[in-house]
């Protein structure tokens, strides 16, 4: 890569060195600020230190490459010239903000320091200029708090216990003043209060951190720039990148920008808005603002934000003023910018603005996070509006976002009679049921173990992300629709309610949550309707929802279907599952596991077969199973109505069908008319040290050919019955767990013999295919031989992963989380295909298989068939189809379309 030696890029006053396309170098924030300047919008001037500077900084053991300091000075002088002010000037000081800005938005994950340049020398000048000492000391205390937290504590690698960090200590000092004077909010504090607090702040910083807060503007500036670069490898940023699967080597940019203030008086304000509604996708301006406030007040949820217009109003701010009425001229200007940005970027933008002395400034624009239903609606609407193509629309919706349309909700009927605990803002859709937990660590601990938990906090911060992910839902007592919890949950499509003011107290010591006098403990069950914003007591039933009633979804999926090459089938064992999958777009069955058909009453015929000592006995028992199996297959064929159906012969070890407890063995003995001893002996005989590597798969059919014969006969007789009823059928008989071509040949002979017999008896001819699963590494290596016999392959990636890694698929849960946590593995290989190892085997098998049978049909039916990155991989290596559980069919369809689009881009 050619490295540019320009490490600093300027923006402001109608000119910018960068533009929106330079995100990799300038980070999202820096690139978009440059673009807004170029679009003629009022952006406070500043400059961006590039991500290359960050990468070099780490390469050089946290030292800057030569020239960076000089470049910063030059750009600083340029900004000072525009502003006609100077950093550190005692008369008229210029103040700066220093903010991070990575390529991809990482909301609140990295650091920000505001009001840089306030020192004991510059404070009097600023007071004189603004005639507002309260504002100046308020700004100064914010600087001390942010700087000591970000630069002196976090960047220095100090990790205090939750609640005892420097920021919390300083905030406790503010609370003390409030309590003493009976103040309700920060707004009640006077200039004198803030002034004396800044003195106390500085003392506390020195005492706790052992160093004084710097009184030199350049030291403040460089300390902040260093800290932002260092925050790239901070705990929160690293944990967010793991979850979002972002690489470590991108680095972050740093934006140094002139401060503008939304908190200088009543003609000042600040806000966050979306160019379209991020919860519904509707094309209306949607946002929150606060008069006389700084940006963090809106996002942190300390005050209840106002709505910018009537359509943005929610339950908590009905009575509060809207920007459209309070500052109509500025609202009009902002609305003009909103339209311009929405059409210029041809995507919904999340914007930040500040109003200082009746002048509007744009601080940020970026692609806004949205939930699944909103993403679909916006994408489809923008095609209608002529802004984007159908292909772009399809690429805009993440496959996983479809999950939200299929998201379970709490049962409406149960909701009618449930005890309501409180209400808040509907920040994340769907339902959530779980036990209350009060800290992110506890949520992580229990959630990753599979327990259903709901994280309840006053508000969340980026430090809570690791616990938010494994929670069923998130509930906060404070915060608005753009608060941290709302933003993060929306991005993930997680059920979330924020600003639930009915929570009157969260007591971390006593581990209780009080809902207007009603005290609940950690561990108590609650249920949430995130779509309406209501919290209920207890564990309520959930119901699945369907996307059928969403016209935008239907349109988008139809476009996706036109784009994709891969076919999408489903794994289904019953006609009911098959019908559900067809409704969700399945084009066939890729795996019908027949073992599920031998439970219930049928288990007795199965057990009779297992107990039989000779072929005759087994055949007699198996004959009882035949009509039942025929009925099963007939039902599935009928439901699939001509679509291909792959039926797999019996796979699991026989011991799964016999009872292991004495009383049940007694019952079995009585029912089959054999001795208890004989039953116990059989159970003993069938027990294996390593059943997953034992007598299972085609090994069963080889020792007990009558099982294969019965299943094949049942399949073909069902075909004949369908033919008579004019139902089209395309059966594909699949042999499991094949490792050698001889095994396959042995089974195929039986299947072919049965087909012949059935055809002869019924005097009809029908087509069928016989193929195999590829789930043993040896089968991969001899795929050319197997393909001489087999007409299709289907990758059983559950077993193939198990056998390639040598990780037991049933036991890997005990160590895989550690492996992923320690980055020994990037992902859980049972969820996303390990492309490097298992994937290489698959690719090899495809090549080898098709070398002997050119048109070999190949699919996948392991769990990976419904996971987006695995679907993309299957597309790349030339599979014909993927097969997954019914509810993942839409995800696979969209992922397949994305893969095809990515292919064309190459
Ligand atoms: C597989 O191994 O991937 C597979 C689909 O079969 P099962 O999960 O039934 O072993
Ligand atoms: Mg398998």
CSV table of C-alpha atoms and ligand atoms in Angstrom, one decimal, residues 648 651 696 737 773 775 796 798-799 809, ligand 2:
chain,number,residue,atom,x,y,z
A,648,UNK,CA,-32.1,-39.0,4.8
A,651,UNK,CA,-28.7,-41.7,11.3
A,696,UNK,CA,-24.6,-44.7,13.5
A,737,UNK,CA,-22.1,-40.5,7.3
A,773,UNK,CA,-24.0,-36.5,2.9
A,775,UNK,CA,-19.7,-35.0,6.7
A,796,UNK,CA,-23.4,-32.1,6.8
A,798,UNK,CA,-22.4,-30.0,11.8
A,799,UNK,CA,-20.6,-33.4,11.7
A,809,UNK,CA,-20.6,-30.9,18.9
B,2,LIG,MG1,-24.7,-35.3,10.5
